[in-house]
Amino acid sequence: SSSGPLPGSASAAACPCSGTSMELRIAALDGTLLEVTAESSWRVSDVKAEIEEVTGILCREQRLIAGLAEVKDDEEIAAVLARVAPRAGAELSLVRRSPEQAYWLEVVRSDGRQLKDAPPAVRGDPEVVLAAVKSNCSAFRSASEELREDPEVALSAIQENGNVFRYASPVLQADRAFILAAV
């Protein structure tokens, strides 16, 4: 049951139920409540599909956070909740991505080279750029200059694929400390 759509952010509390199902309570910051009965074998993607069905928020726009980390769609929700807080009352947060970011994440995950066609703000989004690099290492050359000069982002991209080094900024390529960190 739902008393309205979720806004940009929400919090979820999981309460164990009998058998292999559990009740997930998702509370929006404005007080809107959503209850989802989930099977313990459900993956995070199944929970997102249920949230989409009830609220209209597309799965690709949803980010579920457990503790301080985003949970992956292929993780079992019961394992996520057990890891974060084995006791009743485990907390999840639902954060809504912008439709533009969600769209471009979907595009570059299937073909990282498409990053070259993205608007400048998207080419400056570390999450989108790193997703593109996972699909195709040459996508990093289409990242914004700021990201190609950012040692943290460049190192994350290089960890995905060592060939990304050649697309990092010349400043980073000449930086001894960066080179040592990259190898």
JSON list of C-alpha atoms in Angstrom, two decimals:
[
{"chain": "A", "resi": 1, "resn": "SER", "atom": "CA", "xyz": [0.00, 0.00, 0.00]},
{"chain": "A", "resi": 2, "resn": "SER", "atom": "CA", "xyz": [1.19, 3.52, -0.69]},
{"chain": "A", "resi": 3, "resn": "SER", "atom": "CA", "xyz": [0.07, 6.96, 0.33]},
{"chain": "A", "resi": 4, "resn": "GLY", "atom": "CA", "xyz": [1.81, 8.66, -2.60]},
{"chain": "A", "resi": 5, "resn": "PRO", "atom": "CA", "xyz": [4.90, 8.65, -4.79]},
{"chain": "A", "resi": 6, "resn": "LEU", "atom": "CA", "xyz": [8.34, 8.91, -3.29]},
{"chain": "A", "resi": 7, "resn": "PRO", "atom": "CA", "xyz": [10.26, 12.15, -3.70]},
{"chain": "A", "resi": 8, "resn": "GLY", "atom": "CA", "xyz": [14.01, 12.31, -4.42]},
{"chain": "A", "resi": 9, "resn": "SER", "atom": "CA", "xyz": [15.14, 10.52, -1.25]},
{"chain": "A", "resi": 10, "resn": "ALA", "atom": "CA", "xyz": [13.63, 8.06, 1.17]},
{"chain": "A", "resi": 11, "resn": "SER", "atom": "CA", "xyz": [14.55, 5.67, 3.95]},
{"chain": "A", "resi": 12, "resn": "ALA", "atom": "CA", "xyz": [13.55, 2.01, 4.20]},
{"chain": "A", "resi": 13, "resn": "ALA", "atom": "CA", "xyz": [13.27, -0.17, 7.28]},
{"chain": "A", "resi": 14, "resn": "ALA", "atom": "CA", "xyz": [13.19, -3.93, 6.91]},
{"chain": "A", "resi": 15, "resn": "CYS", "atom": "CA", "xyz": [11.21, -6.00, 9.37]},
{"chain": "A", "resi": 16, "resn": "PRO", "atom": "CA", "xyz": [11.45, -9.77, 9.17]},
{"chain": "A", "resi": 17, "resn": "CYS", "atom": "CA", "xyz": [8.23, -11.63, 8.47]},
{"chain": "A", "resi": 18, "resn": "SER", "atom": "CA", "xyz": [7.29, -15.27, 8.82]},
{"chain": "A", "resi": 19, "resn": "GLY", "atom": "CA", "xyz": [8.59, -17.75, 6.26]},
{"chain": "A", "resi": 20, "resn": "THR", "atom": "CA", "xyz": [10.79, -16.58, 3.44]},
{"chain": "A", "resi": 21, "resn": "SER", "atom": "CA", "xyz": [9.24, -13.15, 3.02]},
{"chain": "A", "resi": 22, "resn": "MET", "atom": "CA", "xyz": [9.95, -9.85, 4.72]},
{"chain": "A", "resi": 23, "resn": "GLU", "atom": "CA", "xyz": [8.24, -6.51, 4.92]},
{"chain": "A", "resi": 24, "resn": "LEU", "atom": "CA", "xyz": [10.20, -3.56, 3.58]},
{"chain": "A", "resi": 25, "resn": "ARG", "atom": "CA", "xyz": [8.93, -0.21, 4.79]},
{"chain": "A", "resi": 26, "resn": "ILE", "atom": "CA", "xyz": [10.08, 2.71, 2.71]},
{"chain": "A", "resi": 27, "resn": "ALA", "atom": "CA", "xyz": [9.52, 6.09, 4.28]},
{"chain": "A", "resi": 28, "resn": "ALA", "atom": "CA", "xyz": [10.00, 9.25, 2.26]},
{"chain": "A", "resi": 29, "resn": "LEU", "atom": "CA", "xyz": [11.38, 12.37, 3.88]},
{"chain": "A", "resi": 30, "resn": "ASP", "atom": "CA", "xyz": [7.94, 13.97, 3.52]},
{"chain": "A", "resi": 31, "resn": "GLY", "atom": "CA", "xyz": [6.38, 11.14, 5.55]},
{"chain": "A", "resi": 32, "resn": "THR", "atom": "CA", "xyz": [5.04, 9.14, 2.60]},
{"chain": "A", "resi": 33, "resn": "LEU", "atom": "CA", "xyz": [5.08, 5.43, 3.42]},
{"chain": "A", "resi": 34, "resn": "LEU", "atom": "CA", "xyz": [5.35, 2.46, 1.09]},
{"chain": "A", "resi": 35, "resn": "GLU", "atom": "CA", "xyz": [5.27, -1.16, 2.24]},
{"chain": "A", "resi": 36, "resn": "VAL", "atom": "CA", "xyz": [6.64, -3.93, 0.03]},
{"chain": "A", "resi": 37, "resn": "THR", "atom": "CA", "xyz": [6.44, -7.62, 0.87]},
{"chain": "A", "resi": 38, "resn": "ALA", "atom": "CA", "xyz": [9.63, -9.09, -0.57]},
{"chain": "A", "resi": 39, "resn": "GLU", "atom": "CA", "xyz": [10.76, -12.68, -0.77]},
{"chain": "A", "resi": 40, "resn": "SER", "atom": "CA", "xyz": [14.10, -13.24, 0.96]},
{"chain": "A", "resi": 41, "resn": "SER", "atom": "CA", "xyz": [15.45, -14.61, -2.33]},
{"chain": "A", "resi": 42, "resn": "TRP", "atom": "CA", "xyz": [14.62, -11.38, -4.18]},
{"chain": "A", "resi": 43, "resn": "ARG", "atom": "CA", "xyz": [17.47, -9.44, -5.65]},
{"chain": "A", "resi": 44, "resn": "VAL", "atom": "CA", "xyz": [17.75, -5.68, -5.23]},
{"chain": "A", "resi": 45, "resn": "SER", "atom": "CA", "xyz": [16.50, -5.37, -8.83]},
{"chain": "A", "resi": 46, "resn": "ASP", "atom": "CA", "xyz": [13.25, -7.12, -7.79]},
{"chain": "A", "resi": 47, "resn": "VAL", "atom": "CA", "xyz": [12.72, -4.63, -4.97]},
{"chain": "A", "resi": 48, "resn": "LYS", "atom": "CA", "xyz": [13.35, -1.76, -7.40]},
{"chain": "A", "resi": 49, "resn": "ALA", "atom": "CA", "xyz": [10.81, -3.25, -9.83]},
{"chain": "A", "resi": 50, "resn": "GLU", "atom": "CA", "xyz": [8.22, -3.34, -7.05]},
{"chain": "A", "resi": 51, "resn": "ILE", "atom": "CA", "xyz": [9.02, 0.28, -6.11]},
{"chain": "A", "resi": 52, "resn": "GLU", "atom": "CA", "xyz": [8.62, 1.26, -9.77]},
{"chain": "A", "resi": 53, "resn": "GLU", "atom": "CA", "xyz": [5.26, -0.52, -10.01]},
{"chain": "A", "resi": 54, "resn": "VAL", "atom": "CA", "xyz": [3.89, 1.27, -6.95]},
{"chain": "A", "resi": 55, "resn": "THR", "atom": "CA", "xyz": [5.48, 4.72, -7.35]},
{"chain": "A", "resi": 56, "resn": "GLY", "atom": "CA", "xyz": [6.25, 5.11, -11.04]},
{"chain": "A", "resi": 57, "resn": "ILE", "atom": "CA", "xyz": [9.93, 5.84, -10.30]},
{"chain": "A", "resi": 58, "resn": "LEU", "atom": "CA", "xyz": [11.85, 3.98, -13.01]},
{"chain": "A", "resi": 59, "resn": "CYS", "atom": "CA", "xyz": [14.26, 1.29, -11.80]},
{"chain": "A", "resi": 60, "resn": "ARG", "atom": "CA", "xyz": [17.11, 2.98, -13.63]},
{"chain": "A", "resi": 61, "resn": "GLU", "atom": "CA", "xyz": [16.46, 6.17, -11.62]},
{"chain": "A", "resi": 62, "resn": "GLN", "atom": "CA", "xyz": [16.64, 4.36, -8.28]},
{"chain": "A", "resi": 63, "resn": "ARG", "atom": "CA", "xyz": [19.74, 4.01, -6.12]},
{"chain": "A", "resi": 64, "resn": "LEU", "atom": "CA", "xyz": [19.41, 1.90, -2.97]},
{"chain": "A", "resi": 65, "resn": "ILE", "atom": "CA", "xyz": [21.99, 2.64, -0.30]},
{"chain": "A", "resi": 66, "resn": "ALA", "atom": "CA", "xyz": [22.79, 0.29, 2.59]},
{"chain": "A", "resi": 67, "resn": "GLY", "atom": "CA", "xyz": [24.94, 1.89, 5.25]},
{"chain": "A", "resi": 68, "resn": "LEU", "atom": "CA", "xyz": [27.34, 4.04, 3.24]},
{"chain": "A", "resi": 69, "resn": "ALA", "atom": "CA", "xyz": [27.43, 1.96, 0.06]},
{"chain": "A", "resi": 70, "resn": "GLU", "atom": "CA", "xyz": [25.13, 1.62, -2.92]},
{"chain": "A", "resi": 71, "resn": "VAL", "atom": "CA", "xyz": [23.87, -1.93, -3.29]},
{"chain": "A", "resi": 72, "resn": "LYS", "atom": "CA", "xyz": [24.11, -3.71, -6.62]},
{"chain": "A", "resi": 73, "resn": "ASP", "atom": "CA", "xyz": [21.03, -4.86, -8.50]},
{"chain": "A", "resi": 74, "resn": "ASP", "atom": "CA", "xyz": [22.14, -8.51, -8.48]},
{"chain": "A", "resi": 75, "resn": "GLU", "atom": "CA", "xyz": [22.56, -8.74, -4.68]},
{"chain": "A", "resi": 76, "resn": "GLU", "atom": "CA", "xyz": [19.97, -10.66, -2.64]},
{"chain": "A", "resi": 77, "resn": "ILE", "atom": "CA", "xyz": [18.03, -8.23, -0.46]},
{"chain": "A", "resi": 78, "resn": "ALA", "atom": "CA", "xyz": [18.18, -10.60, 2.56]},
{"chain": "A", "resi": 79, "resn": "ALA", "atom": "CA", "xyz": [21.99, -10.75, 2.32]},
{"chain": "A", "resi": 80, "resn": "VAL", "atom": "CA", "xyz": [22.18, -6.95, 2.04]},
{"chain": "A", "resi": 81, "resn": "LEU", "atom": "CA", "xyz": [20.04, -6.49, 5.13]},
{"chain": "A", "resi": 82, "resn": "ALA", "atom": "CA", "xyz": [21.95, -9.16, 7.09]},
{"chain": "A", "resi": 83, "resn": "ARG", "atom": "CA", "xyz": [25.26, -7.50, 6.19]},
{"chain": "A", "resi": 84, "resn": "VAL", "atom": "CA", "xyz": [24.18, -4.00, 7.15]},
{"chain": "A", "resi": 85, "resn": "ALA", "atom": "CA", "xyz": [22.25, -4.79, 10.31]},
{"chain": "A", "resi": 86, "resn": "PRO", "atom": "CA", "xyz": [21.49, -8.38, 11.24]},
{"chain": "A", "resi": 87, "resn": "ARG", "atom": "CA", "xyz": [18.83, -7.21, 13.70]},
{"chain": "A", "resi": 88, "resn": "ALA", "atom": "CA", "xyz": [15.35, -6.01, 12.78]},
{"chain": "A", "resi": 89, "resn": "GLY", "atom": "CA", "xyz": [15.11, -2.43, 11.62]},
{"chain": "A", "resi": 90, "resn": "ALA", "atom": "CA", "xyz": [17.89, -2.41, 9.03]},
{"chain": "A", "resi": 91, "resn": "GLU", "atom": "CA", "xyz": [17.91, 0.88, 7.12]},
{"chain": "A", "resi": 92, "resn": "LEU", "atom": "CA", "xyz": [18.07, 1.41, 3.38]},
{"chain": "A", "resi": 93, "resn": "SER", "atom": "CA", "xyz": [17.95, 4.73, 1.59]},
{"chain": "A", "resi": 94, "resn": "LEU", "atom": "CA", "xyz": [16.36, 5.29, -1.79]},
{"chain": "A", "resi": 95, "resn": "VAL", "atom": "CA", "xyz": [17.93, 8.11, -3.75]},
{"chain": "A", "resi": 96, "resn": "ARG", "atom": "CA", "xyz": [16.54, 9.14, -7.11]},
{"chain": "A", "resi": 97, "resn": "ARG", "atom": "CA", "xyz": [18.89, 9.73, -10.02]},
{"chain": "A", "resi": 98, "resn": "SER", "atom": "CA", "xyz": [18.07, 12.45, -12.51]},
{"chain": "A", "resi": 99, "resn": "PRO", "atom": "CA", "xyz": [16.36, 11.08, -15.63]},
{"chain": "A", "resi": 100, "resn": "GLU", "atom": "CA", "xyz": [19.30, 12.36, -17.72]},
{"chain": "A", "resi": 101, "resn": "GLN", "atom": "CA", "xyz": [21.92, 10.54, -15.62]},
{"chain": "A", "resi": 102, "resn": "ALA", "atom": "CA", "xyz": [19.83, 7.35, -15.60]},
{"chain": "A", "resi": 103, "resn": "TYR", "atom": "CA", "xyz": [19.43, 7.51, -19.39]},
{"chain": "A", "resi": 104, "resn": "TRP", "atom": "CA", "xyz": [23.13, 7.99, -20.05]},
{"chain": "A", "resi": 105, "resn": "LEU", "atom": "CA", "xyz": [24.14, 5.25, -17.59]},
{"chain": "A", "resi": 106, "resn": "GLU", "atom": "CA", "xyz": [21.95, 2.85, -19.55]},
{"chain": "A", "resi": 107, "resn": "VAL", "atom": "CA", "xyz": [23.40, 4.02, -22.89]},
{"chain": "A", "resi": 108, "resn": "VAL", "atom": "CA", "xyz": [27.08, 3.82, -21.91]},
{"chain": "A", "resi": 109, "resn": "ARG", "atom": "CA", "xyz": [26.72, 0.50, -20.10]},
{"chain": "A", "resi": 110, "resn": "SER", "atom": "CA", "xyz": [25.73, -1.05, -23.41]},
{"chain": "A", "resi": 111, "resn": "ASP", "atom": "CA", "xyz": [28.28, 0.92, -25.48]},
{"chain": "A", "resi": 112, "resn": "GLY", "atom": "CA", "xyz": [30.85, 3.09, -23.71]},
{"chain": "A", "resi": 113, "resn": "ARG", "atom": "CA", "xyz": [31.82, 4.79, -26.96]},
{"chain": "A", "resi": 114, "resn": "GLN", "atom": "CA", "xyz": [28.47, 6.63, -26.87]},
{"chain": "A", "resi": 115, "resn": "LEU", "atom": "CA", "xyz": [29.90, 8.88, -24.14]},
{"chain": "A", "resi": 116, "resn": "LYS", "atom": "CA", "xyz": [31.28, 11.04, -26.96]},
{"chain": "A", "resi": 117, "resn": "ASP", "atom": "CA", "xyz": [27.70, 12.02, -27.87]},
{"chain": "A", "resi": 118, "resn": "ALA", "atom": "CA", "xyz": [26.71, 12.94, -24.31]},
{"chain": "A", "resi": 119, "resn": "PRO", "atom": "CA", "xyz": [26.24, 16.56, -23.19]},
{"chain": "A", "resi": 120, "resn": "PRO", "atom": "CA", "xyz": [29.18, 18.17, -21.34]},
{"chain": "A", "resi": 121, "resn": "ALA", "atom": "CA", "xyz": [27.58, 17.77, -17.89]},
{"chain": "A", "resi": 122, "resn": "VAL", "atom": "CA", "xyz": [27.24, 14.03, -18.46]},
{"chain": "A", "resi": 123, "resn": "ARG", "atom": "CA", "xyz": [30.85, 13.74, -19.68]},
{"chain": "A", "resi": 124, "resn": "GLY", "atom": "CA", "xyz": [31.77, 15.38, -16.37]},
{"chain": "A", "resi": 125, "resn": "ASP", "atom": "CA", "xyz": [29.80, 12.88, -14.25]},
{"chain": "A", "resi": 126, "resn": "PRO", "atom": "CA", "xyz": [32.24, 10.38, -12.68]},
{"chain": "A", "resi": 127, "resn": "GLU", "atom": "CA", "xyz": [29.60, 7.64, -12.32]},
{"chain": "A", "resi": 128, "resn": "VAL", "atom": "CA", "xyz": [28.63, 7.81, -16.00]},
{"chain": "A", "resi": 129, "resn": "VAL", "atom": "CA", "xyz": [32.26, 8.01, -17.16]},
{"chain": "A", "resi": 130, "resn": "LEU", "atom": "CA", "xyz": [33.33, 5.01, -15.07]},
{"chain": "A", "resi": 131, "resn": "ALA", "atom": "CA", "xyz": [30.35, 3.00, -16.36]},
{"chain": "A", "resi": 132, "resn": "ALA", "atom": "CA", "xyz": [31.40, 3.89, -19.91]},
{"chain": "A", "resi": 133, "resn": "VAL", "atom": "CA", "xyz": [35.00, 2.82, -19.22]},
{"chain": "A", "resi": 134, "resn": "LYS", "atom": "CA", "xyz": [33.78, -0.58, -17.97]},
{"chain": "A", "resi": 135, "resn": "SER", "atom": "CA", "xyz": [32.17, -1.04, -21.37]},
{"chain": "A", "resi": 136, "resn": "ASN", "atom": "CA", "xyz": [35.01, 0.43, -23.46]},
{"chain": "A", "resi": 137, "resn": "CYS", "atom": "CA", "xyz": [38.31, 1.81, -22.15]},
{"chain": "A", "resi": 138, "resn": "SER", "atom": "CA", "xyz": [38.61, 4.35, -24.96]},
{"chain": "A", "resi": 139, "resn": "ALA", "atom": "CA", "xyz": [35.50, 6.09, -23.58]},
{"chain": "A", "resi": 140, "resn": "PHE", "atom": "CA", "xyz": [37.76, 7.87, -21.09]},
{"chain": "A", "resi": 141, "resn": "ARG", "atom": "CA", "xyz": [39.06, 10.12, -23.85]},
{"chain": "A", "resi": 142, "resn": "SER", "atom": "CA", "xyz": [35.51, 11.53, -24.13]},
{"chain": "A", "resi": 143, "resn": "ALA", "atom": "CA", "xyz": [35.38, 12.38, -20.42]},
{"chain": "A", "resi": 144, "resn": "SER", "atom": "CA", "xyz": [35.54, 16.04, -19.48]},
{"chain": "A", "resi": 145, "resn": "GLU", "atom": "CA", "xyz": [39.00, 17.57, -19.16]},
{"chain": "A", "resi": 146, "resn": "GLU", "atom": "CA", "xyz": [38.38, 17.98, -15.42]},
{"chain": "A", "resi": 147, "resn": "LEU", "atom": "CA", "xyz": [37.78, 14.24, -14.98]},
{"chain": "A", "resi": 148, "resn": "ARG", "atom": "CA", "xyz": [40.77, 13.29, -17.14]},
{"chain": "A", "resi": 149, "resn": "GLU", "atom": "CA", "xyz": [42.87, 15.52, -14.84]},
{"chain": "A", "resi": 150, "resn": "ASP", "atom": "CA", "xyz": [41.31, 14.17, -11.62]},
{"chain": "A", "resi": 151, "resn": "PRO", "atom": "CA", "xyz": [43.74, 11.62, -10.13]},
{"chain": "A", "resi": 152, "resn": "GLU", "atom": "CA", "xyz": [41.01, 9.78, -8.18]},
{"chain": "A", "resi": 153, "resn": "VAL", "atom": "CA", "xyz": [38.72, 9.35, -11.19]},
{"chain": "A", "resi": 154, "resn": "ALA", "atom": "CA", "xyz": [41.60, 8.50, -13.52]},
{"chain": "A", "resi": 155, "resn": "LEU", "atom": "CA", "xyz": [42.92, 5.86, -11.10]},
{"chain": "A", "resi": 156, "resn": "SER", "atom": "CA", "xyz": [39.45, 4.33, -10.76]},
{"chain": "A", "resi": 157, "resn": "ALA", "atom": "CA", "xyz": [39.21, 4.17, -14.54]},
{"chain": "A", "resi": 158, "resn": "ILE", "atom": "CA", "xyz": [42.70, 2.64, -14.81]},
{"chain": "A", "resi": 159, "resn": "GLN", "atom": "CA", "xyz": [41.70, -0.01, -12.26]},
{"chain": "A", "resi": 160, "resn": "GLU", "atom": "CA", "xyz": [38.87, -0.98, -14.62]},
{"chain": "A", "resi": 161, "resn": "ASN", "atom": "CA", "xyz": [41.28, -1.17, -17.56]},
{"chain": "A", "resi": 162, "resn": "GLY", "atom": "CA", "xyz": [44.98, -0.33, -17.55]},
{"chain": "A", "resi": 163, "resn": "ASN", "atom": "CA", "xyz": [44.79, 0.92, -21.14]},
{"chain": "A", "resi": 164, "resn": "VAL", "atom": "CA", "xyz": [42.92, 3.98, -19.85]},
{"chain": "A", "resi": 165, "resn": "PHE", "atom": "CA", "xyz": [46.27, 5.48, -18.77]},
{"chain": "A", "resi": 166, "resn": "ARG", "atom": "CA", "xyz": [46.90, 6.73, -22.30]},
{"chain": "A", "resi": 167, "resn": "TYR", "atom": "CA", "xyz": [43.69, 8.81, -22.14]},
{"chain": "A", "resi": 168, "resn": "ALA", "atom": "CA", "xyz": [44.51, 10.46, -18.80]},
{"chain": "A", "resi": 169, "resn": "SER", "atom": "CA", "xyz": [45.62, 14.09, -19.00]},
{"chain": "A", "resi": 170, "resn": "PRO", "atom": "CA", "xyz": [49.26, 14.78, -19.97]},
{"chain": "A", "resi": 171, "resn": "VAL", "atom": "CA", "xyz": [49.73, 16.35, -16.52]},
{"chain": "A", "resi": 172, "resn": "LEU", "atom": "CA", "xyz": [48.81, 13.06, -14.82]},
{"chain": "A", "resi": 173, "resn": "GLN", "atom": "CA", "xyz": [50.85, 11.02, -17.30]},
{"chain": "A", "resi": 174, "resn": "ALA", "atom": "CA", "xyz": [53.90, 13.06, -16.29]},
{"chain": "A", "resi": 175, "resn": "ASP", "atom": "CA", "xyz": [53.20, 12.88, -12.54]},
{"chain": "A", "resi": 176, "resn": "ARG", "atom": "CA", "xyz": [55.55, 10.36, -10.89]},
{"chain": "A", "resi": 177, "resn": "ALA", "atom": "CA", "xyz": [53.28, 9.77, -7.87]},
{"chain": "A", "resi": 178, "resn": "PHE", "atom": "CA", "xyz": [50.30, 9.17, -10.17]},
{"chain": "A", "resi": 179, "resn": "ILE", "atom": "CA", "xyz": [52.28, 6.74, -12.33]},
{"chain": "A", "resi": 180, "resn": "LEU", "atom": "CA", "xyz": [53.36, 4.78, -9.24]},
{"chain": "A", "resi": 181, "resn": "ALA", "atom": "CA", "xyz": [49.77, 4.65, -7.98]},
{"chain": "A", "resi": 182, "resn": "ALA", "atom": "CA", "xyz": [48.56, 3.48, -11.39]},
{"chain": "A", "resi": 183, "resn": "VAL", "atom": "CA", "xyz": [50.88, 0.47, -11.57]}
]
